[in-house]
Coordinates of C-alpha atoms and ligand atoms in Angstrom, one line a residue:
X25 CA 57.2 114.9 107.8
X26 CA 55.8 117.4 110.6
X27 CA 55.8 121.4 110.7
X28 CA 58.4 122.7 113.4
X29 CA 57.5 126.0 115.0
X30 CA 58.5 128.3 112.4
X31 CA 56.0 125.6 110.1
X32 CA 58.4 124.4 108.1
X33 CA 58.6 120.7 107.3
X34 CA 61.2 118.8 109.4
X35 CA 62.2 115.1 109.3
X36 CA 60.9 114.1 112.6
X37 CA 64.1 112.1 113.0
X38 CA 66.0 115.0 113.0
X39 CA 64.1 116.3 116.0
X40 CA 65.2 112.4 118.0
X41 CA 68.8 112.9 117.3
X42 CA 70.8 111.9 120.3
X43 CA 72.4 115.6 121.4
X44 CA 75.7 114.0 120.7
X45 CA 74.1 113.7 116.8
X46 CA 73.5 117.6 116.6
X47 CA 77.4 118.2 116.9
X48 CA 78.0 115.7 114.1
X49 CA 78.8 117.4 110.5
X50 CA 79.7 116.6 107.3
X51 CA 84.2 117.5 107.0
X52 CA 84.5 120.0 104.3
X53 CA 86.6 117.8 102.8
X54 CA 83.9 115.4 102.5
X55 CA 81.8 117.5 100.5
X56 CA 84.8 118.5 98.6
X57 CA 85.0 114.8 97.1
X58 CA 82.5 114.8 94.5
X59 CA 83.5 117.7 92.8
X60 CA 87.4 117.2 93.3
X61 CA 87.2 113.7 91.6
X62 CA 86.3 114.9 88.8
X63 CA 89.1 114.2 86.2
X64 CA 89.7 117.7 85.1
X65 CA 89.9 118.7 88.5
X66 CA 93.3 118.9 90.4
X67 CA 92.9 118.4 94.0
X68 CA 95.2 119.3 96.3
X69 CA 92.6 118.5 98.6
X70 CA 92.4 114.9 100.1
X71 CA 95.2 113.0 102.0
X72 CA 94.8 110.1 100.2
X73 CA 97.9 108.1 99.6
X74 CA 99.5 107.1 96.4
X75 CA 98.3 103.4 96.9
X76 CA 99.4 103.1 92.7
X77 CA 102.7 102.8 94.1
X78 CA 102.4 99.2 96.0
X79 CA 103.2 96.3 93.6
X80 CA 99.2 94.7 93.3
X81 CA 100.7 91.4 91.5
X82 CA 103.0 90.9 94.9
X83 CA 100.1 92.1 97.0
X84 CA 97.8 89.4 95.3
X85 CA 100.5 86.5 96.2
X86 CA 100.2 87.7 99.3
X87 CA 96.4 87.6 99.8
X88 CA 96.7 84.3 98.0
X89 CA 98.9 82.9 100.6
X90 CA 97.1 84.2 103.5
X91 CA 94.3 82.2 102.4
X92 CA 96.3 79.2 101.1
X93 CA 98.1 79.0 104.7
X94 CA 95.1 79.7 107.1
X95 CA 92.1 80.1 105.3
X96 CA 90.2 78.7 108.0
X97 CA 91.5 81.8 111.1
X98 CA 91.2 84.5 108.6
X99 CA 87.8 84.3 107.2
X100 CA 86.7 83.9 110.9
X101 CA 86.3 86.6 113.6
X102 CA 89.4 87.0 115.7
X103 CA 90.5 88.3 119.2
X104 CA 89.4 92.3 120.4
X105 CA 92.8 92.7 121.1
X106 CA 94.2 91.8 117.6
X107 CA 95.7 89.1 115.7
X108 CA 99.0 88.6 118.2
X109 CA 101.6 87.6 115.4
X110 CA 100.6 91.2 114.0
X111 CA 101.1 92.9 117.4
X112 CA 104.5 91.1 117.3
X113 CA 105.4 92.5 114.0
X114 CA 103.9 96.2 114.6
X115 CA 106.4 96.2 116.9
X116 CA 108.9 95.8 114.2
X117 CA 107.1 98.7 112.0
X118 CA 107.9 101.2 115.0
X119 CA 111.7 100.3 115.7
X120 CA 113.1 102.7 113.0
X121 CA 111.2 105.3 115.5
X122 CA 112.8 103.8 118.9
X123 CA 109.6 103.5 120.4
X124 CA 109.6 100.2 121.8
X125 CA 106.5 97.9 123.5
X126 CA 105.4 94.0 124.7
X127 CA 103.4 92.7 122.1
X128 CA 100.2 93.0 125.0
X129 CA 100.2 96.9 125.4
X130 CA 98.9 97.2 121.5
X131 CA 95.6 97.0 120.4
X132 CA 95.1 96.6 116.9
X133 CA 92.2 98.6 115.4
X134 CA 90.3 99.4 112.4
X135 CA 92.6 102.1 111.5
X136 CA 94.1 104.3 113.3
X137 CA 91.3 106.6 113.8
X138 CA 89.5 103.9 115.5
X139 CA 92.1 104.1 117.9
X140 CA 91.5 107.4 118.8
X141 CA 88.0 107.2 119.0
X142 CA 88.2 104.4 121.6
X143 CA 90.5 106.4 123.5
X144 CA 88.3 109.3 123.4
X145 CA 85.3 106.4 124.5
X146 CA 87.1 105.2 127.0
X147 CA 88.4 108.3 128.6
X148 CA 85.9 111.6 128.4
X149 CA 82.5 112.2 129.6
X150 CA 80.7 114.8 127.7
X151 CA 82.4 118.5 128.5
X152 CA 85.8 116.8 129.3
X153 CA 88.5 119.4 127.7
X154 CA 90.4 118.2 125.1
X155 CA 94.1 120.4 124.3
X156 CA 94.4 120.3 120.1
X157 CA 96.8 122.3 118.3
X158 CA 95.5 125.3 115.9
X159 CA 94.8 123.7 113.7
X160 CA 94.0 119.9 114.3
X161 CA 93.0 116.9 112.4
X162 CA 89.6 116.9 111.2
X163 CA 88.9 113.6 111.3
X164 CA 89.9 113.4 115.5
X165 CA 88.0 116.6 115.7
X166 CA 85.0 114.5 114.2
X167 CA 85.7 112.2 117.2
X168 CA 85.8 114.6 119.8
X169 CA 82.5 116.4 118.6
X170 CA 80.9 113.1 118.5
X171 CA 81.5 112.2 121.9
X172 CA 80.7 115.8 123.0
X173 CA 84.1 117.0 124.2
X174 CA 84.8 120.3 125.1
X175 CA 87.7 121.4 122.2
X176 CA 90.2 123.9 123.0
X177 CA 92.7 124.8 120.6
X178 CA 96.1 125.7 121.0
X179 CA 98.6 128.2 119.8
X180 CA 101.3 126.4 117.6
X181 CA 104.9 128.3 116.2
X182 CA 107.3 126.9 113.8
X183 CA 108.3 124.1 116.2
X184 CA 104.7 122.9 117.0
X185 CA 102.5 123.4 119.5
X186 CA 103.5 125.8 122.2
X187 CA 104.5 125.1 125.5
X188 CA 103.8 128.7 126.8
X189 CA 100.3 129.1 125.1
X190 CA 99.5 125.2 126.3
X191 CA 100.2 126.4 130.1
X192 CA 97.9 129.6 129.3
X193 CA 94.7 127.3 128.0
X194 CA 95.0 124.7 131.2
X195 CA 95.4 128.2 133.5
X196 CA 92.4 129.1 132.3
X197 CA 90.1 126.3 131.3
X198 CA 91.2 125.9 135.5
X199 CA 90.0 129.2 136.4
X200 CA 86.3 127.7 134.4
X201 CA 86.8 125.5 137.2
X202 CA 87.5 122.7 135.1
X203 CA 90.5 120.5 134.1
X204 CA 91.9 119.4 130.7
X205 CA 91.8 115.6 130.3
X206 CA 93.9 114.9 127.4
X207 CA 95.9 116.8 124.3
X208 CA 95.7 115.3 121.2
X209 CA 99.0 116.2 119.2
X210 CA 100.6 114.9 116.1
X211 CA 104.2 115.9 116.5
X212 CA 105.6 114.6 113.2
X213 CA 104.5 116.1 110.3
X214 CA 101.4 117.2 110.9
X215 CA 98.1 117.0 109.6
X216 CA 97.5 119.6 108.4
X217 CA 100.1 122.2 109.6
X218 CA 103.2 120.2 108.0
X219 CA 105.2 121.1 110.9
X220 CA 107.5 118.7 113.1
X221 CA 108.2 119.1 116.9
X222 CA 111.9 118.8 117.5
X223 CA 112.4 116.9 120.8
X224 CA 113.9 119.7 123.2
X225 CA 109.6 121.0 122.2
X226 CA 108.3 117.3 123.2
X227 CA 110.1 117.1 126.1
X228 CA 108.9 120.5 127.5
X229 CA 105.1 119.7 126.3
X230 CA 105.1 115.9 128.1
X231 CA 106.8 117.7 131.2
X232 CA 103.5 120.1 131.3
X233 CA 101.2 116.8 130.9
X234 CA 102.7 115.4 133.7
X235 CA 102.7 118.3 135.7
X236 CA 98.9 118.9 135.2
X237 CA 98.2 115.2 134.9
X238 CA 97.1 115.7 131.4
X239 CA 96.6 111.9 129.5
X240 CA 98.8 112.6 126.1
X241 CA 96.9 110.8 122.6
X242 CA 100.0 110.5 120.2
X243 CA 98.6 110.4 117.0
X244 CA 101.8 109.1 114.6
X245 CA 100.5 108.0 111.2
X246 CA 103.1 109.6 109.0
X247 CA 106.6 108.6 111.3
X248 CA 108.4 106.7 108.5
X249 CA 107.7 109.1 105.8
X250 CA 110.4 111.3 106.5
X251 CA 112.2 113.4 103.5
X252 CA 115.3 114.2 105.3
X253 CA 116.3 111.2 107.0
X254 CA 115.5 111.9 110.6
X255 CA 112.8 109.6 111.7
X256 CA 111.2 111.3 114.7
X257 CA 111.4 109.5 118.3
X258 CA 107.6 109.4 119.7
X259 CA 106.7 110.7 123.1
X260 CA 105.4 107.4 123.7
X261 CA 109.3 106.1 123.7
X262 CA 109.9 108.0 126.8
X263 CA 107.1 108.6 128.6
X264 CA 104.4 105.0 128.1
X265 CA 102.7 105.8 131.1
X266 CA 101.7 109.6 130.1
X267 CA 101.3 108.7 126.1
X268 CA 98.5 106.7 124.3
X269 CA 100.5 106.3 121.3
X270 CA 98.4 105.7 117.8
X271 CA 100.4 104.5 114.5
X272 CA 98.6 103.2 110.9
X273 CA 99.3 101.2 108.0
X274 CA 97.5 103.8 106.2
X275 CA 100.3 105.6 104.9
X276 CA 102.7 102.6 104.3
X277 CA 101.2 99.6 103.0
X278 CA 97.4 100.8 102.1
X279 CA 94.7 102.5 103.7
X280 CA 91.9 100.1 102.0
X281 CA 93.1 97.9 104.4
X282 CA 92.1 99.8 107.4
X283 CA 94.6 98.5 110.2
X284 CA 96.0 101.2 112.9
X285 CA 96.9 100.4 116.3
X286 CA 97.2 102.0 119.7
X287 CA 100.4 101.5 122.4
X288 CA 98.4 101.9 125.8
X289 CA 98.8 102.2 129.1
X290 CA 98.4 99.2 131.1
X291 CA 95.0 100.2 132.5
X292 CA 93.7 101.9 129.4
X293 CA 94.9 99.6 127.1
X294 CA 92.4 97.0 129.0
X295 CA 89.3 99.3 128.7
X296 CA 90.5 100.0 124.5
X297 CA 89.9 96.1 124.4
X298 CA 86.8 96.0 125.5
X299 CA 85.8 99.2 123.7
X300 CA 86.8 97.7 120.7
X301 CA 84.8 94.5 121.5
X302 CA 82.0 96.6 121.6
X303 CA 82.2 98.5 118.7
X304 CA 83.2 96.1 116.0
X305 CA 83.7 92.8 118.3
X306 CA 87.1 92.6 116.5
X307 CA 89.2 93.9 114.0
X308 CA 89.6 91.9 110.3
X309 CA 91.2 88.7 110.9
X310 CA 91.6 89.0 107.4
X311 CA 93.5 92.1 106.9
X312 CA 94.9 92.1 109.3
X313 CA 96.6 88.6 108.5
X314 CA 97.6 90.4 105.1
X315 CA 99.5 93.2 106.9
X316 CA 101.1 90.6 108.7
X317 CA 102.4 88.0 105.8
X318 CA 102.9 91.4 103.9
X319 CA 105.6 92.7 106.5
X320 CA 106.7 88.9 107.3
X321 CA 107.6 88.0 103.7
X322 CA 108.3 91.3 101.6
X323 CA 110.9 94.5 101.9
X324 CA 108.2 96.0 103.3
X325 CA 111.1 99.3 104.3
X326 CA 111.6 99.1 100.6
X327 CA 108.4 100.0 99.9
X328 CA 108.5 102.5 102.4
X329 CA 111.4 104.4 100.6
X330 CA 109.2 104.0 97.7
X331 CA 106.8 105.9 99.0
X332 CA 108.8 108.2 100.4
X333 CA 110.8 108.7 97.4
X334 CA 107.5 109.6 95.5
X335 CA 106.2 111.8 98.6
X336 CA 109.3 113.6 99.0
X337 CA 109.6 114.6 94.8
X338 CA 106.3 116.1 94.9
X339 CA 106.7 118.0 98.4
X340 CA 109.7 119.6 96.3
X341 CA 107.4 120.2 93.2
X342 CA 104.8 121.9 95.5
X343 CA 107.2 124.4 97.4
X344 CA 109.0 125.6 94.1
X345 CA 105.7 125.8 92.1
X346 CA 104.4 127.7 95.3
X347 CA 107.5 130.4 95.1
X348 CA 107.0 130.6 91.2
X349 CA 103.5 131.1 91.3
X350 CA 102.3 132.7 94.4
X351 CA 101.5 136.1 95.0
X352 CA 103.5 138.2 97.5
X353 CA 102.2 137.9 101.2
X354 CA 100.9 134.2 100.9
X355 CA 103.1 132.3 103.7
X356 CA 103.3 128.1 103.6
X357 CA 105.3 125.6 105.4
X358 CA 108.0 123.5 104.6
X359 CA 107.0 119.7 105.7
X360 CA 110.1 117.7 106.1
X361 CA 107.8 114.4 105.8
X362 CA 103.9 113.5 105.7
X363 CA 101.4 114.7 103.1
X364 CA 101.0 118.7 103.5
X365 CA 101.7 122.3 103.4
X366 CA 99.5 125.0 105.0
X367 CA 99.1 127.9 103.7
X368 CA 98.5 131.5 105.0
X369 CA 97.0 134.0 102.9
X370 CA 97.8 137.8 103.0
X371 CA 94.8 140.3 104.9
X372 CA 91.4 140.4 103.5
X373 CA 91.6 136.8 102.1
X374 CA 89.1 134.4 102.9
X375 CA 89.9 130.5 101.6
X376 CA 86.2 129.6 102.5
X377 CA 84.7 131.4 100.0
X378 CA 87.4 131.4 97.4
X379 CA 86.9 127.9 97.1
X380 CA 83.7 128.2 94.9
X381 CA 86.0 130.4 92.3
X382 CA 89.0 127.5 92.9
X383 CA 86.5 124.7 92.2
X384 CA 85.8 127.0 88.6
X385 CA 89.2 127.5 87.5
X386 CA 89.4 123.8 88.1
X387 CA 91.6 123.2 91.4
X388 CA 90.4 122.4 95.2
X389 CA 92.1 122.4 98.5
X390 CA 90.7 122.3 101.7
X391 CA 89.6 125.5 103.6
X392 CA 91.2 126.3 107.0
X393 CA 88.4 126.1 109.1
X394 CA 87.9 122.9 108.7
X395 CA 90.9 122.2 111.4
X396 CA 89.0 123.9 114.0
X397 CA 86.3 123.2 116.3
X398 CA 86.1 127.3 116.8
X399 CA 85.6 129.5 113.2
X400 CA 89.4 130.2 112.9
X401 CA 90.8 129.3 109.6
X402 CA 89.6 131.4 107.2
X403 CA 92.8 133.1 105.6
X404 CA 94.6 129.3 106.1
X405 CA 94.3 126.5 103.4
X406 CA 95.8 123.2 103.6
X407 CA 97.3 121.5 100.1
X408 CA 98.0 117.5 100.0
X409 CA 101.0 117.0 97.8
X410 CA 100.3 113.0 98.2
X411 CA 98.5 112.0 95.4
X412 CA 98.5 114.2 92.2
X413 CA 101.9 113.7 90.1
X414 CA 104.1 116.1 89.9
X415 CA 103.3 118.2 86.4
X416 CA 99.4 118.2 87.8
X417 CA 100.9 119.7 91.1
X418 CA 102.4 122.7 89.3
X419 CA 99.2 123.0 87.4
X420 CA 96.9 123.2 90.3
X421 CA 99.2 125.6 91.7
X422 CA 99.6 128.2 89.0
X423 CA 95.2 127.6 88.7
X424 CA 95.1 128.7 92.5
X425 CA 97.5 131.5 91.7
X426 CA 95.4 132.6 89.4
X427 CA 92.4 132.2 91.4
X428 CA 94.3 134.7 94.0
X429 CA 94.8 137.2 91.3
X430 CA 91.4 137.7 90.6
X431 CA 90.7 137.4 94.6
X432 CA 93.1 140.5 94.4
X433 CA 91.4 142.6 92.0
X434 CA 88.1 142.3 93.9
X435 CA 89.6 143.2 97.3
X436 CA 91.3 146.1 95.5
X437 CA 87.4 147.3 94.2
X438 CA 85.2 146.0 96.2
X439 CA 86.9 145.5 99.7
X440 CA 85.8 142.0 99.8
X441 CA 86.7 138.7 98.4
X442 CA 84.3 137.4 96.1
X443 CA 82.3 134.0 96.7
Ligands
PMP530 N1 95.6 110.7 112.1 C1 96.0 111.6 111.2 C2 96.8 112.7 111.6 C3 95.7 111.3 109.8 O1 96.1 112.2 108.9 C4 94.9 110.2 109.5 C5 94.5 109.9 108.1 N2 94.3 111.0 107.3 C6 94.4 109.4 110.5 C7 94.8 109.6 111.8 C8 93.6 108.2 110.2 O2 94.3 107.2 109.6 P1 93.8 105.7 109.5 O3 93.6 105.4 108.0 O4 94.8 104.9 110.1 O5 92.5 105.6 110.2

């Protein structure tokens, strides 16, 4: 330990962090874990998906003939690119979505937020401008920070991100003199705005891109858990010179398994290779073979629907406990797949520090700001409807009204929310 200027005792690591180090932080939902896991606790916090759900006495067979067939490949290290019978049958996972690719222009990764940090290595220096929408995903925010990107979020309306306010933010970041390098969007059921782009809005945003030579990251994890039927076609389908698209197993088989995948651009796709090599020399021969014996032998789209099913019964729960329960002025959004709502909360609310007084009364959600790289956020809170069942939803609802109630009162006396 040494004394800093102002003498107080600092780690001297700390002072021989890489600057790309100093931008790195801890999500809020990360800290949010230890308390929300607690059993009494309903969190309406984490995406995590309902893995209960997947049959573990079919998933053993299949592990067990993985290993019974080809032992010898999949406890060994494989090829940067990925295991090529499982590029073969990714391509099967996006055809419900119409986005169709050669086996070679995916790269399979460790999850897909792997893929988008490759992307992000592959393409920006530091400063490079990166278009998100308001708000983003935390965890590709994490990425962005970490390679030092300069973030600039975007206005989004009921249909997604907006084409008008995207033109505004490349006018000006041009005027700074400088030029955007790629948007990062998630057009279906977003995390964690819960809204979908129709396609008239995709068309119009890729038409932009091209315009301003803008690379597009497609980030698609939720495609196939739609509610309503209408499985979204992907930019990528249209436009795979423009799109770096990104899709996961995460939400549809399990997310232990950590298996995601990028669609590239010729050129790219070669770099995200050897990005990969460098970062992890390869992804899991091992579960990656799973993932591929899994979707070669089972109903795999039956277990989708399964999910779905489950997804879609306590997206319902959520928005009718939300119109029972809330108090007049809060605003949320009606996901038609994915994992979440976002909600807006009337003037003079502050979902940062509320969540102290939520975590008492026994439920947690994720403040707003933690979707931005720039303080906004604070009257916004995203809820996951993914995991808790349904009679725990309405009870961490009706605890967060309540929560709000007393919020009330101490705006009414005091002019400010308590913390
Ligand atoms: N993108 C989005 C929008 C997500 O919500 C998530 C997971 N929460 C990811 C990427 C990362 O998923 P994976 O498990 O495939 O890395």
């Amino acid at each position: 330990m040494t004394n800093n200027a102002n003498g107080s005792r600092l780690d001297p690591w700390v002072q021989a962090y890489a600057s790309r180090a100093t931008s790195m932080r801890a999500s809020e939902i990360r800290a949010l874990f230890a308390v929300a896991s607690r059993p009494e606790v309903v969190s309406l916090a984490g995406g995590m998906p309902f893995v209960e759900a997947l049959d573990v006495e079919m998933f053993r067979g299949v592990v067990n003939s993985v290993l019974t067939k080809d032992s010898k490949t999949a406890l060994q290290y494989g090829a940067g690119q990925g295991h090529v019978s499982l590029r073969e049958s990714v391509l099967e996972v996006m055809r419900p979505t119409g986005m169709t690719a050669h086996p070679d222009d995916i790269v399979i990764t460790a999850g897909s937020q792997m893929a988008i940090d490759l992307i992000v290595r592959v393409m920006c220096n530091p400063g490079d401008v990166i278009l998100v929408e308001s708000p983003s995903y935390v965890g590709a925010l994490g990425v962005f920070r970490a390679y030092e990107a300069d973030i600039r979020h975007v206005a989004m309306d009921e249909d997604g991100l907006n084409p008008t306010a995207m033109r505004e933010m490349i006018a000006k970041v041009k005027a700074e003199g400088k030029q955007v390098k790629l948007l990062y969007t998630i057009p279906s059921f977003h995390n964690p705005a819960g809204i979908t782009q129709p396609q008239q809005r995709r068309s119009e945003i890729v038409a932009i891109a091209e315009q301003e030579n803008v690379l597009i990251i497609e980030d698609d994890p939720y495609a196939l858990l739609s509610f309503d039927g209408v499985i979204h076609r992907p930019m990528a389908a249209n436009e795979k010179e423009r799109v770096v698209y990104c899709g996961s197993f995460s939400k549809i088989i399990s997310a232990g398994l950590r298996i995601g995948w990028a669609v590239a651009p010729h050129a790219l796709r070669e770099k995200l290779v050897l990005a990969n090599e460098a970062a992890t020399l390869c992804p899991s021969n091992f579960t990656q073979m799973i993932v591929d014996e899994y979707l070669r032998t089972q109903d795999w789209l039956a277990q989708v629907a399964t999910f779905r099913d489950i997804y879609k019964l306590r997206r319902d729960t959520l928005l009718s406990a939300l119109d029972d329960h809330m108090p007049a002025g809060v605003k949320w959004t009606v996901p038609t797949g994915g994992f979440y709502s976002w909600l807006t909360l009337p003037p003079g609310f502050d979902a940062t520090a509320m969540l102290p007084r939520a975590v008492t009364h026994l439920v947690a959600y994720v403040p707003g700001t933690g979707f931005f790289a720039d303080g906004q956020g604070r009257s916004n809170l995203r809820l996951s409807f993914c995991y808790p069942p349904p009679e725990r939803i309405v009870e961490g609802v009706k605890r967060l009204a309540n929560v709000m109630s007393e919020e009330a009162e101490l705006l009414k006396t005091f002019g400010v929310g308590g913390n």
